[in-house]
JSON list of C-alpha atoms in Angstrom, two decimals:
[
{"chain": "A", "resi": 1, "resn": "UNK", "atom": "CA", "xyz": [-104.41, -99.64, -45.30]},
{"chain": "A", "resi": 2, "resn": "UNK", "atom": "CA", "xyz": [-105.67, -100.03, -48.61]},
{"chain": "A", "resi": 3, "resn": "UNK", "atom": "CA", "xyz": [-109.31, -99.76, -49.18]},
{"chain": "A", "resi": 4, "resn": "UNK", "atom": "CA", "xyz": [-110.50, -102.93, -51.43]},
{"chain": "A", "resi": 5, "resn": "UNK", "atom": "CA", "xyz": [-114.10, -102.53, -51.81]},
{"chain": "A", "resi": 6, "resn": "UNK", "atom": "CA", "xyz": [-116.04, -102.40, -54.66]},
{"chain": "A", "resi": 7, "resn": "UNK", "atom": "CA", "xyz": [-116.56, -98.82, -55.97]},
{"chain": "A", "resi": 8, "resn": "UNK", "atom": "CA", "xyz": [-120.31, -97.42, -55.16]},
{"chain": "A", "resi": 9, "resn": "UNK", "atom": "CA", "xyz": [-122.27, -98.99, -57.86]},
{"chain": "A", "resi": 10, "resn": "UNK", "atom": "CA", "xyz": [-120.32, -101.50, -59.41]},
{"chain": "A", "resi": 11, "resn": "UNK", "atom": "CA", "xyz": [-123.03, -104.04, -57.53]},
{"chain": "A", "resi": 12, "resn": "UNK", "atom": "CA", "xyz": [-126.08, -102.60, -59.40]},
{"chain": "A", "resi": 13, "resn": "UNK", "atom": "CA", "xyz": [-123.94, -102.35, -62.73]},
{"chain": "A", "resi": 14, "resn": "UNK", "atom": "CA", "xyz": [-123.12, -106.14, -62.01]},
{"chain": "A", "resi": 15, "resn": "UNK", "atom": "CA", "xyz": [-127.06, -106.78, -61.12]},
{"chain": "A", "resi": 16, "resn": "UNK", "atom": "CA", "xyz": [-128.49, -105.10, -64.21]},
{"chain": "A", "resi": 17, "resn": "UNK", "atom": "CA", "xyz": [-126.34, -106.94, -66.68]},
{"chain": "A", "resi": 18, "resn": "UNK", "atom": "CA", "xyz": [-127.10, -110.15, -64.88]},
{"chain": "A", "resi": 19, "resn": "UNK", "atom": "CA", "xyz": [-130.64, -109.11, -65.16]},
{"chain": "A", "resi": 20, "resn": "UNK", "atom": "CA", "xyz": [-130.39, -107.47, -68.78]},
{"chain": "A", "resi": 21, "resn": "UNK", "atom": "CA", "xyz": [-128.28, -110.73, -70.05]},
{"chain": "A", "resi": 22, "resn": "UNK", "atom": "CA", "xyz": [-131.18, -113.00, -68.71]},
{"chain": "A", "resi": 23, "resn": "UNK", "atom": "CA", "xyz": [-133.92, -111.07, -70.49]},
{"chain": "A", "resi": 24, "resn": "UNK", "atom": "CA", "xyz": [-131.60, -111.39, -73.78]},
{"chain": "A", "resi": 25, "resn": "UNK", "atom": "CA", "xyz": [-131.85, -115.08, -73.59]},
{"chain": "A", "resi": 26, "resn": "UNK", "atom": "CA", "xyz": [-135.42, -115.55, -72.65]},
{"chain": "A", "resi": 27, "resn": "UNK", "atom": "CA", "xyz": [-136.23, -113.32, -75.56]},
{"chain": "A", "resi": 28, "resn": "UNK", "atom": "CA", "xyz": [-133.52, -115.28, -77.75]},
{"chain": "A", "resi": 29, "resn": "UNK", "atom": "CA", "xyz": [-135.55, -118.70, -76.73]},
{"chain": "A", "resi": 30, "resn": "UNK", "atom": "CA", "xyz": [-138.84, -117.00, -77.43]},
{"chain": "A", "resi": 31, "resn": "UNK", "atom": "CA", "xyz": [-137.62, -116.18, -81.05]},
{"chain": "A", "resi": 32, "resn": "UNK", "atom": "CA", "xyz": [-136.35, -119.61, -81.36]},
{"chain": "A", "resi": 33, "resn": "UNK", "atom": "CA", "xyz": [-139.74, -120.85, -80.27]},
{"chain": "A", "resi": 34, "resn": "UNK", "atom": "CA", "xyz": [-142.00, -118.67, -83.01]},
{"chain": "A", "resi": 35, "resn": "UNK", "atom": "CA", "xyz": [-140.01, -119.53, -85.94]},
{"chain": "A", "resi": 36, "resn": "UNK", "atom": "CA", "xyz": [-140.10, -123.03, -85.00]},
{"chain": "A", "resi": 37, "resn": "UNK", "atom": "CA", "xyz": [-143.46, -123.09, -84.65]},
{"chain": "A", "resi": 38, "resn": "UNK", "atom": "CA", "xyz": [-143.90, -121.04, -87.90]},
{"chain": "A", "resi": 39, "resn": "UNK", "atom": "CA", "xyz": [-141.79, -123.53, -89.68]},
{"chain": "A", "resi": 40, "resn": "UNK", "atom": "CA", "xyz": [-143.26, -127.07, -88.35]},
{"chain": "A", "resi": 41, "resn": "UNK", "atom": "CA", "xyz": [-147.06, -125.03, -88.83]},
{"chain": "A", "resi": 42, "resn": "UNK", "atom": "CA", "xyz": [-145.64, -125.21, -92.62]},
{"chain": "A", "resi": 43, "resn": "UNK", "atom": "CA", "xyz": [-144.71, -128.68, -92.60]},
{"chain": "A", "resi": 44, "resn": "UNK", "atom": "CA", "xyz": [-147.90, -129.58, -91.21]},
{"chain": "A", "resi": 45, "resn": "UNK", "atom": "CA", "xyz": [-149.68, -127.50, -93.72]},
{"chain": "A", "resi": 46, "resn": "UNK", "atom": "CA", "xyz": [-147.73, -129.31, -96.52]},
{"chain": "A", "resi": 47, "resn": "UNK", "atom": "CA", "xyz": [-148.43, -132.52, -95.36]},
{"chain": "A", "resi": 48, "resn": "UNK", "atom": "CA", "xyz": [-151.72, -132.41, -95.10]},
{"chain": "A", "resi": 49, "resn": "UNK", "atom": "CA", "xyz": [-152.02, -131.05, -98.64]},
{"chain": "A", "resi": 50, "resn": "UNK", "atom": "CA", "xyz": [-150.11, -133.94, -99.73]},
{"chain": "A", "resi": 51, "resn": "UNK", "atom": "CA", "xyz": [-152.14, -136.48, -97.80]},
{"chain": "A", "resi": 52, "resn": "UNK", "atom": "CA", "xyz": [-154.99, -134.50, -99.60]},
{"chain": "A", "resi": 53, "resn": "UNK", "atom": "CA", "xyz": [-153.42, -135.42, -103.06]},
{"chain": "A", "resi": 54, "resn": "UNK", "atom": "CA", "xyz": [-152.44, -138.42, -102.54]},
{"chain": "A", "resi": 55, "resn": "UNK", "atom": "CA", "xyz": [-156.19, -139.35, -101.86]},
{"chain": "A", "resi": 56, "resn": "UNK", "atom": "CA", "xyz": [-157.28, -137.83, -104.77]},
{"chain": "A", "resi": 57, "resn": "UNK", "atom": "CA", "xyz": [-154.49, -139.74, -106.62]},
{"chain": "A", "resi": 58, "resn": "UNK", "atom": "CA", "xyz": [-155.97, -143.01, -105.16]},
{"chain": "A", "resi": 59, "resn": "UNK", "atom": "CA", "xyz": [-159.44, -142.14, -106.05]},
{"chain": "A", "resi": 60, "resn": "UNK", "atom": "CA", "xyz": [-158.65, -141.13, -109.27]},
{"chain": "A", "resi": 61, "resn": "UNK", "atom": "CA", "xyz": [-157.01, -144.37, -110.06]},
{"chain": "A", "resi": 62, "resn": "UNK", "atom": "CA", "xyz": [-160.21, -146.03, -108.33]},
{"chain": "A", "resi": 63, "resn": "UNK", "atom": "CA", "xyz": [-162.41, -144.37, -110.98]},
{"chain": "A", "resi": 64, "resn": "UNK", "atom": "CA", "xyz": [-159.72, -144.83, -113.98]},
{"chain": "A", "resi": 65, "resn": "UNK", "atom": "CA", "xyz": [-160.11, -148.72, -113.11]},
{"chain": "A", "resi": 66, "resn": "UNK", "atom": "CA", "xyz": [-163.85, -148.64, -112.74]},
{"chain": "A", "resi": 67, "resn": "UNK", "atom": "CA", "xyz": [-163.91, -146.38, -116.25]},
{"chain": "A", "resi": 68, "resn": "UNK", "atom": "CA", "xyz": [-161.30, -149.23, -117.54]},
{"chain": "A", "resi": 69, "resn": "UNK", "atom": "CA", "xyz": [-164.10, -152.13, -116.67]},
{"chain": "A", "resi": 70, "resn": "UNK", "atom": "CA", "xyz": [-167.20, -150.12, -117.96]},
{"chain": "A", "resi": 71, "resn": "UNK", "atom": "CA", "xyz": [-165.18, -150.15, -121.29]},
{"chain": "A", "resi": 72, "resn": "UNK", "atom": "CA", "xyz": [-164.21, -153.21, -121.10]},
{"chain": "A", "resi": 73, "resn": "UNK", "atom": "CA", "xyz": [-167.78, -154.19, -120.26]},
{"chain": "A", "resi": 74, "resn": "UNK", "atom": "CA", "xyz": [-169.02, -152.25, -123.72]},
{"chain": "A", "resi": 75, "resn": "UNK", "atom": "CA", "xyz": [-166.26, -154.25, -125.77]},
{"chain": "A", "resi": 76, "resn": "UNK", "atom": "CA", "xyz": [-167.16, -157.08, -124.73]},
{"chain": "A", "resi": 77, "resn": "UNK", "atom": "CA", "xyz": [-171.34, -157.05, -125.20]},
{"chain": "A", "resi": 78, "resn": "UNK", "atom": "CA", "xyz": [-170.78, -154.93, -128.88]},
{"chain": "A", "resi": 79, "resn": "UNK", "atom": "CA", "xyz": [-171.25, -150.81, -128.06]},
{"chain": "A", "resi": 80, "resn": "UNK", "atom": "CA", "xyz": [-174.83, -151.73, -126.60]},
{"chain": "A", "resi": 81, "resn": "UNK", "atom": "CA", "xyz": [-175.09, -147.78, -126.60]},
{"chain": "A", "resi": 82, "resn": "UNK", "atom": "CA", "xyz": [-175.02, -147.46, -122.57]},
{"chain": "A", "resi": 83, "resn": "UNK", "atom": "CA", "xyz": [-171.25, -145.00, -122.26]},
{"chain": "A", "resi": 84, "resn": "UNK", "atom": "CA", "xyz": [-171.34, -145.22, -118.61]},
{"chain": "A", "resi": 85, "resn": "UNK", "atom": "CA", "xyz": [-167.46, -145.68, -119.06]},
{"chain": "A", "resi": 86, "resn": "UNK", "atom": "CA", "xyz": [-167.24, -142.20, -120.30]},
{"chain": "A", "resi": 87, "resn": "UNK", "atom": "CA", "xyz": [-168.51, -140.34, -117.28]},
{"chain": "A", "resi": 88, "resn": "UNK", "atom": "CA", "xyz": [-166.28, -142.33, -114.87]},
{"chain": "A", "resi": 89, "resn": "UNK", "atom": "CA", "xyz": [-163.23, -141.43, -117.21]},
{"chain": "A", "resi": 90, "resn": "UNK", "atom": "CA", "xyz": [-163.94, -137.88, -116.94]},
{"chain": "A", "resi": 91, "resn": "UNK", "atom": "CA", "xyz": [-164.44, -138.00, -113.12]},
{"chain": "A", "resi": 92, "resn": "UNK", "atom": "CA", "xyz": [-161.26, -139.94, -113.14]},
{"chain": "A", "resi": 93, "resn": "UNK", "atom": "CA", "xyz": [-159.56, -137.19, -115.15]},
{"chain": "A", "resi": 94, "resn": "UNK", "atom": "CA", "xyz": [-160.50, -134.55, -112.82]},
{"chain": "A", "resi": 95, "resn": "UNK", "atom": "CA", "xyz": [-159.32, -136.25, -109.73]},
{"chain": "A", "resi": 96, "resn": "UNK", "atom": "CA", "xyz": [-156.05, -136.37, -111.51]},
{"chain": "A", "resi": 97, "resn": "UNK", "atom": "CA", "xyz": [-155.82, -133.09, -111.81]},
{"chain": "A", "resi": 98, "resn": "UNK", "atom": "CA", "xyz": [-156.71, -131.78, -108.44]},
{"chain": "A", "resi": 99, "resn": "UNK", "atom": "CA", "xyz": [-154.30, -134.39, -107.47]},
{"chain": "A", "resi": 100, "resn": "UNK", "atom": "CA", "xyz": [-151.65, -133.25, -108.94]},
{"chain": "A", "resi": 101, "resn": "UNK", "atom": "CA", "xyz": [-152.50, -129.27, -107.95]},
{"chain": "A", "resi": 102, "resn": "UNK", "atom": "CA", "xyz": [-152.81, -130.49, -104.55]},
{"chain": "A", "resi": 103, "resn": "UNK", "atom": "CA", "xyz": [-149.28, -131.95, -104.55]},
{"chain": "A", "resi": 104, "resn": "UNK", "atom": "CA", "xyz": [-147.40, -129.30, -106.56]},
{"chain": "A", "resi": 105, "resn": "UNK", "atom": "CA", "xyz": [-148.98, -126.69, -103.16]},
{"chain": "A", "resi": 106, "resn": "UNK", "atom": "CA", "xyz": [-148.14, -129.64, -100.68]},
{"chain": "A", "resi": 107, "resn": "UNK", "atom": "CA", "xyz": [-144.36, -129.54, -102.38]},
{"chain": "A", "resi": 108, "resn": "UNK", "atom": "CA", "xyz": [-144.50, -125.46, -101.91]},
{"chain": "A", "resi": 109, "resn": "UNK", "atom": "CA", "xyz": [-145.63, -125.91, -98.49]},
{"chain": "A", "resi": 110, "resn": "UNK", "atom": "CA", "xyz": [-143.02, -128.22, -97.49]},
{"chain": "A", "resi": 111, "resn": "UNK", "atom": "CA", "xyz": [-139.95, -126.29, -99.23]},
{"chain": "A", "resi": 112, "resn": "UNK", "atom": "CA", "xyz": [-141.17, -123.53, -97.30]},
{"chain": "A", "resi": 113, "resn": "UNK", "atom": "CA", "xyz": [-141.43, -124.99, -94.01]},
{"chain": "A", "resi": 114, "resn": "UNK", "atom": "CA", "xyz": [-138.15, -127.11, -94.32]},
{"chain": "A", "resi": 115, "resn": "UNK", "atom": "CA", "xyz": [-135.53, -127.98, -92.25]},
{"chain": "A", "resi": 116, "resn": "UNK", "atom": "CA", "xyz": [-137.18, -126.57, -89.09]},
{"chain": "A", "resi": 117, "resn": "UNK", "atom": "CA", "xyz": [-134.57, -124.41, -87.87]},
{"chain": "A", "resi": 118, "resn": "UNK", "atom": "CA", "xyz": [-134.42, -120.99, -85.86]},
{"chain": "A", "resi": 119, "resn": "UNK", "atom": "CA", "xyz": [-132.49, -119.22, -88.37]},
{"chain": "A", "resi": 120, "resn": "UNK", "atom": "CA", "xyz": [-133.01, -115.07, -87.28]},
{"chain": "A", "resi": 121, "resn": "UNK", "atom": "CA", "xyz": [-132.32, -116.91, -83.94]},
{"chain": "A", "resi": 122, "resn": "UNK", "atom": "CA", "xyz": [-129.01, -118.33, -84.53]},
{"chain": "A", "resi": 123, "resn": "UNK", "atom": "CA", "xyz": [-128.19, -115.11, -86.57]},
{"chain": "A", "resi": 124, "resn": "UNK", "atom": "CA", "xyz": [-129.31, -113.30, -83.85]},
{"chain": "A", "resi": 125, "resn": "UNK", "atom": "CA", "xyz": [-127.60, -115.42, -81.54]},
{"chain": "A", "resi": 126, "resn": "UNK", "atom": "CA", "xyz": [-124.18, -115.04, -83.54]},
{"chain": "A", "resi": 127, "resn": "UNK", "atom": "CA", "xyz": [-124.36, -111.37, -83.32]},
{"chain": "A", "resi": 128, "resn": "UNK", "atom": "CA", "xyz": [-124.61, -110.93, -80.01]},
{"chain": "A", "resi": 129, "resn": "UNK", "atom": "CA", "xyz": [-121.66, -113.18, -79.17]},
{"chain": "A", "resi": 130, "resn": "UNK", "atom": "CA", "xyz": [-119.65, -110.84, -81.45]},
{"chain": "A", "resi": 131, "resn": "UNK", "atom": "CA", "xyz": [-120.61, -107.96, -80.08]},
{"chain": "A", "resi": 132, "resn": "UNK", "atom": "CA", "xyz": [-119.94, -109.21, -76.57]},
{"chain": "A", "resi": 133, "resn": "UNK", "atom": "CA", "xyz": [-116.74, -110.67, -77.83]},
{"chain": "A", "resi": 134, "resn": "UNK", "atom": "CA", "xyz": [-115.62, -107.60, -79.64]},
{"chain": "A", "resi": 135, "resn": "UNK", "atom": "CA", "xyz": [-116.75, -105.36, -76.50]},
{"chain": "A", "resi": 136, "resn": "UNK", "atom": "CA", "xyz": [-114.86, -107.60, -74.26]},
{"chain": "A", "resi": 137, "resn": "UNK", "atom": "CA", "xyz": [-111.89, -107.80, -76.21]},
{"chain": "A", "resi": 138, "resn": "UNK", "atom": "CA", "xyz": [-111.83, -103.84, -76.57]},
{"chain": "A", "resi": 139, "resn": "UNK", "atom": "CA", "xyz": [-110.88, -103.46, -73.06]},
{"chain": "A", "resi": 140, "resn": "UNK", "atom": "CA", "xyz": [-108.02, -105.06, -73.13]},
{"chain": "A", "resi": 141, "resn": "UNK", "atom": "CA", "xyz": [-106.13, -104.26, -76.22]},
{"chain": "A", "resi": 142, "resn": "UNK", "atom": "CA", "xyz": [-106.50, -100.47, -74.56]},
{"chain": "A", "resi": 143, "resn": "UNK", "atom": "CA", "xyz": [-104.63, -101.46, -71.51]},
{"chain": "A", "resi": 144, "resn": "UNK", "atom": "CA", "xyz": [-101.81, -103.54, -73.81]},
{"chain": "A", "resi": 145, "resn": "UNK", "atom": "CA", "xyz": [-101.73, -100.10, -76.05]},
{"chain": "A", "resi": 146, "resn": "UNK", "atom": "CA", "xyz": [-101.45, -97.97, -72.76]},
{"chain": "A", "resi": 147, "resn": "UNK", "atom": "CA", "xyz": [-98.20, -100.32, -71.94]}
]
């Protein structure tokens, strides 16, 4: 009678792997997880910076249309020789421009951060399902070139 049990250690070997292949994906989802939080952490980031300049945007036209009325104001009664209209155009001004700095580092922030996806994980990912395909298909092309 033929023997059919499993050689001595071909349990364990079967074990490990099962254990080693479910270490592989918890570390693959863990990757997954940090870059996606690295990625949305950008978006955020971005976003807020653009809320930021889109506030000073706002305010800035606020101040432009106050500036806009003061002059307005001194057209109107003959250059009475108060410029309050000056000062709110310069304020004005400056809100512009940290506006616009604001939303050229809320653009940066969002380019970086954008789409949200796991890339080194998927590459990762990809590469390990070669190697297991290329490992598995080893096997058997011996045996065909044995034939």
């Amino acid at each position: 009678m033929a023997d059919h049990r499993n050689p001595p250690g071909v349990g364990p070997a079967i074990q490990e792997v099962s254990e080693k292949a479910q270490l592989l994906i918890r570390e693959e989802i863990a990757l997954a997880k940090a870059e996606l939080t690295e990625k949305v952490t950008k978006l955020v980031k971005g976003a807020v910076v653009g809320i930021v300049a889109g506030v000073f945007a706002l305010l800035g036209l606020l101040y432009l249309l106050d500036a806009l009325s003061w002059f307005t104001w001194k057209l109107v009664q003959g250059g009475g020789g108060d410029d309050f209209w000056l000062g709110f155009l310069i304020v004005a001004i400056l809100l512009f421009v940290l506006g616009a700095i604001a939303g050229f580092l809320a653009s940066r922030f969002i380019k970086r951060g954008s789409p949200p996806t796991p890339k080194l994980a998927i590459e990762e990912a990809q590469l390990i399902k070669q190697t297991i395909s290329s490992s598995t298909a080893t096997p058997a092309s011996r045996s065909e070139a044995r034939s």
